[in-house]
Short mmCIF file of C-alpha atoms in Angstrom, two decimals:
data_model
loop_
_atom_site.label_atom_id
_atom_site.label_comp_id
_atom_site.label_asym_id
_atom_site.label_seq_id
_atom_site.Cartn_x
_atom_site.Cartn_y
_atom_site.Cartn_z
CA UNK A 1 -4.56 -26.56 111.42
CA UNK A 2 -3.60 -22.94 111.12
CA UNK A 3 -2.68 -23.17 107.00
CA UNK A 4 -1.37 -19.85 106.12
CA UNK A 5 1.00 -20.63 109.45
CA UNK A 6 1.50 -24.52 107.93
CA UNK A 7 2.42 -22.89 104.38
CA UNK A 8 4.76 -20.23 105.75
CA UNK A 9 6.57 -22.85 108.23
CA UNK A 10 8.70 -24.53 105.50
CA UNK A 11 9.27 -25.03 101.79
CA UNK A 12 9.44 -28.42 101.09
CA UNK A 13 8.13 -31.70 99.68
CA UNK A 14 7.57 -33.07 102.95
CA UNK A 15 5.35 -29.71 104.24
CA UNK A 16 3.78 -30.24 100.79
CA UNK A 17 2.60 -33.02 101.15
CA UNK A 18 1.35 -32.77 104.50
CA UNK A 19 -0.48 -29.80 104.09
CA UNK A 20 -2.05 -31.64 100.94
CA UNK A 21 -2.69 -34.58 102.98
CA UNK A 22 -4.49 -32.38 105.66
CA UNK A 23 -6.58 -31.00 102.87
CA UNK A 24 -7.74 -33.98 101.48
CA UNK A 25 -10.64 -34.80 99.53
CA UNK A 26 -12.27 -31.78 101.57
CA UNK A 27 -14.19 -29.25 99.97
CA UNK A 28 -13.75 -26.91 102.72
CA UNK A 29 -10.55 -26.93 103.79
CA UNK A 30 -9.72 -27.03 99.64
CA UNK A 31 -12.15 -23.76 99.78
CA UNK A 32 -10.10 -22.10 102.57
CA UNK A 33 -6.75 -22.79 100.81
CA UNK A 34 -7.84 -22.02 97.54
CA UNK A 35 -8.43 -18.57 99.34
CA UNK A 36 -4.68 -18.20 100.43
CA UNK A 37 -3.85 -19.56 97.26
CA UNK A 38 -5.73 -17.04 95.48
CA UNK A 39 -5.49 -13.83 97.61
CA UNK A 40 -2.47 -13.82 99.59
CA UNK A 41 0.71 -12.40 99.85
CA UNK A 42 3.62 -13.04 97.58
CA UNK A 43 5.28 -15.71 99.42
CA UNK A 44 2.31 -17.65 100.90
CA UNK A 45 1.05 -17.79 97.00
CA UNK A 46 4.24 -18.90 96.04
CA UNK A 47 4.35 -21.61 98.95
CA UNK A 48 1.17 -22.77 98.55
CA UNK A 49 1.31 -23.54 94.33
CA UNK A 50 3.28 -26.97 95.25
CA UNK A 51 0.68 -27.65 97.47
CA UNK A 52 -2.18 -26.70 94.62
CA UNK A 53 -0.22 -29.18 92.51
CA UNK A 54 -0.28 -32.31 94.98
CA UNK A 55 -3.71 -31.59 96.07
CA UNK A 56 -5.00 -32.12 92.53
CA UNK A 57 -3.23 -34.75 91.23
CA UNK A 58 -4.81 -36.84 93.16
CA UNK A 59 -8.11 -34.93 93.59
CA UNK A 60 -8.77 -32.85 90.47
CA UNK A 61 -12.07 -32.29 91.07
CA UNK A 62 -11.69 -29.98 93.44
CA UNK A 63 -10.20 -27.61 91.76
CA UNK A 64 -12.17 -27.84 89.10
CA UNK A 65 -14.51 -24.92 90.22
CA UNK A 66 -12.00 -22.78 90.74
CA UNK A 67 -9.75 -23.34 87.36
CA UNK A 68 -11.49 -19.60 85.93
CA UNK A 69 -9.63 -18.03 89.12
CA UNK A 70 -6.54 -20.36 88.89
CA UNK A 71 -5.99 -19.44 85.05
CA UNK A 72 -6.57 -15.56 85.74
CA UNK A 73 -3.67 -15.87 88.98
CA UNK A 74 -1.42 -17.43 86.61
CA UNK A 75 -1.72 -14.75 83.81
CA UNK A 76 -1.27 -11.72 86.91
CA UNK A 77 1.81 -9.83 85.95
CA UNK A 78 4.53 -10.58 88.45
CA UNK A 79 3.31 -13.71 89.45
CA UNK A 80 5.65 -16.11 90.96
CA UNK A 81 6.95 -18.68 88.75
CA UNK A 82 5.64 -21.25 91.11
CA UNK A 83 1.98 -20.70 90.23
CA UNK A 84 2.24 -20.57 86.43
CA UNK A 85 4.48 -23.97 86.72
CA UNK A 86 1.47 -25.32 89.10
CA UNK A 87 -1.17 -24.54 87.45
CA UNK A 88 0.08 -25.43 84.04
CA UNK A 89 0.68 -28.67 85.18
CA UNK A 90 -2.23 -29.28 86.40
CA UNK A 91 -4.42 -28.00 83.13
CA UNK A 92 -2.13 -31.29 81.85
CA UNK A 93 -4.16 -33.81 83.40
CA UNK A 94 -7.38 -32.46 83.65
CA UNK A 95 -10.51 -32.12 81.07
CA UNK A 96 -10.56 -28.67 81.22
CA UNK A 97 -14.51 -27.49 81.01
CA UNK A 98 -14.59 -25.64 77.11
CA UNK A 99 -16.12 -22.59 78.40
CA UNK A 100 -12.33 -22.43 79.50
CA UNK A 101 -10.44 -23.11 76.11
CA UNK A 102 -10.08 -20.08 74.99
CA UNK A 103 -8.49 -18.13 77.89
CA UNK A 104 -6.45 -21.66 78.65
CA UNK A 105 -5.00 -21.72 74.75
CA UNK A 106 -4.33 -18.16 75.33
CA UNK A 107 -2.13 -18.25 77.94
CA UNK A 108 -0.41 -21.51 76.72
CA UNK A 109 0.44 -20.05 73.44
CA UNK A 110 1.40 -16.47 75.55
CA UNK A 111 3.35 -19.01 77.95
CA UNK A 112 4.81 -21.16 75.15
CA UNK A 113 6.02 -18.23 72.95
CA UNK A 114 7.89 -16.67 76.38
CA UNK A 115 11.73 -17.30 75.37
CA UNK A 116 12.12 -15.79 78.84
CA UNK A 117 9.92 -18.45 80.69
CA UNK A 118 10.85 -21.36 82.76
CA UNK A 119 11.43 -24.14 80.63
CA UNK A 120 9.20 -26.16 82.57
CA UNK A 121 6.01 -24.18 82.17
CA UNK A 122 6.83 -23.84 78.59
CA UNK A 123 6.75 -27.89 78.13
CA UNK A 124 3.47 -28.09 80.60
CA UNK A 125 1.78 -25.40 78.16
CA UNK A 126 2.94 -27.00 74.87
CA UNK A 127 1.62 -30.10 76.12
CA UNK A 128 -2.18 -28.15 77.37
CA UNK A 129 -2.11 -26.92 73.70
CA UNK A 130 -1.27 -30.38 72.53
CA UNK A 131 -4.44 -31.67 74.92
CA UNK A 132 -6.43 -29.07 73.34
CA UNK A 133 -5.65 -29.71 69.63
CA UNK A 134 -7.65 -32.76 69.57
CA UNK A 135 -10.59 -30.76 69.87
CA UNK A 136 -9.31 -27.62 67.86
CA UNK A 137 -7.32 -29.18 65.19
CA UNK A 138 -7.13 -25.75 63.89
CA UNK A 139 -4.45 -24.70 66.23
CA UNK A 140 -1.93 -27.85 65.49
CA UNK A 141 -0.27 -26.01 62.87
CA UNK A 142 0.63 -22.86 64.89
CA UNK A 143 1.73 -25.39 67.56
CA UNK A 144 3.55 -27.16 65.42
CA UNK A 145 5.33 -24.01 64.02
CA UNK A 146 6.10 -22.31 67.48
CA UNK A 147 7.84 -26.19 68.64
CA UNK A 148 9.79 -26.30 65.50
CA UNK A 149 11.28 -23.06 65.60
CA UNK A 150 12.44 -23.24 69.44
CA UNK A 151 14.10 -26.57 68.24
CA UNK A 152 16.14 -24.71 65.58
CA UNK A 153 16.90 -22.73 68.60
CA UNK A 154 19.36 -24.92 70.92
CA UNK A 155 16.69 -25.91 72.64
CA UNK A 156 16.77 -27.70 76.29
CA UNK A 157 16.58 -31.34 76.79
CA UNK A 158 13.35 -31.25 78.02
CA UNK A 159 11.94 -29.30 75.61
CA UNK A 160 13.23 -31.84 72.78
CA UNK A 161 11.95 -34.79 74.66
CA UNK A 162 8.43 -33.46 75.36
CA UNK A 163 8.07 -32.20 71.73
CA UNK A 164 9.10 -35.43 69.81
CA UNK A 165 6.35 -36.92 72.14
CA UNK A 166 3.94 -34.53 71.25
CA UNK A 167 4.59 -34.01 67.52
CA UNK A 168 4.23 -37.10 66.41
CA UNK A 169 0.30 -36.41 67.47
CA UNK A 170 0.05 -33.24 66.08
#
């Protein structure tokens, strides 16, 4: 498969998923996307962030080894929304190695406190920060403060939903 050609061909669930499907539980092809993924042009990135997504929900470890990259694409100024959204949710469901923690809870909080951010990558970091309390308890009470404030804000439905959920952990 040519996959920069397969990622530029069409945006969509079904390409997606193929694509993902194609990639497998293969640690080279996965290698050889993750290079698109990482180095690429704007819209081939942007493309291929869904496909990041359904790739590692169902095998996570392979992107394990590459979340150090992954969290320092989705902190690049002028990324595409895409990635952040991706990789945020993806840092949901994974045990994310501790040598990690401190960049990840630094962009969650930077992604969290964003007023201008996608509400969905706002909810996906909360929740990463909400992961990552139960091993830093310290940082509950900033969390806690930063939710509570955005819901004396007219917050979004989502955002209400996601932080009932959450605070009643924190």
């Amino acid at each position: 498969m040519d996959l920069r050609a397969e990622i530029l061909k069409e945006h969509s669930r079904v390409q997606s998923e193929k694509i993902a499907k194609w990639i497998g539980n293969n640690p080279d092809r996965f290698k050889e996307f993750m290079h698109l993924f990482l180095n690429d042009e704007y819209r081939v990135v942007q493309r291929a962030a869904w496909v990041l997504s359904v790739v590692a929900e169902k095998h996570h470890e392979l992107a394990l080894p590459y979340l150090p990259a992954m969290v320092k694409k989705m902190s690049e100024p002028g990324v595409h929304v895409a990635v952040k959204r991706n990789v945020v949710r993806i840092l949901q469901f994974i045990e994310i190695p501790e040598e990690l923690h401190g960049d990840i809870m630094n962009a969650c909080f930077d992604l969290l406190g964003d007023l201008k951010e996608t509400i969905a990558v706002r909810v996906f970091a909360m929740t990463v920060l909400a992961n990552l309390a139960k091993t830093y308890p310290d940082i509950k009470q900033e969390l806690r403060t930063i939710i509570e404030d955005e819901l004396s804000h007219e917050p979004s439905k989502a955002f209400i939903a996601r932080s009932k959920q959450l605070l009643k952990n924190l």
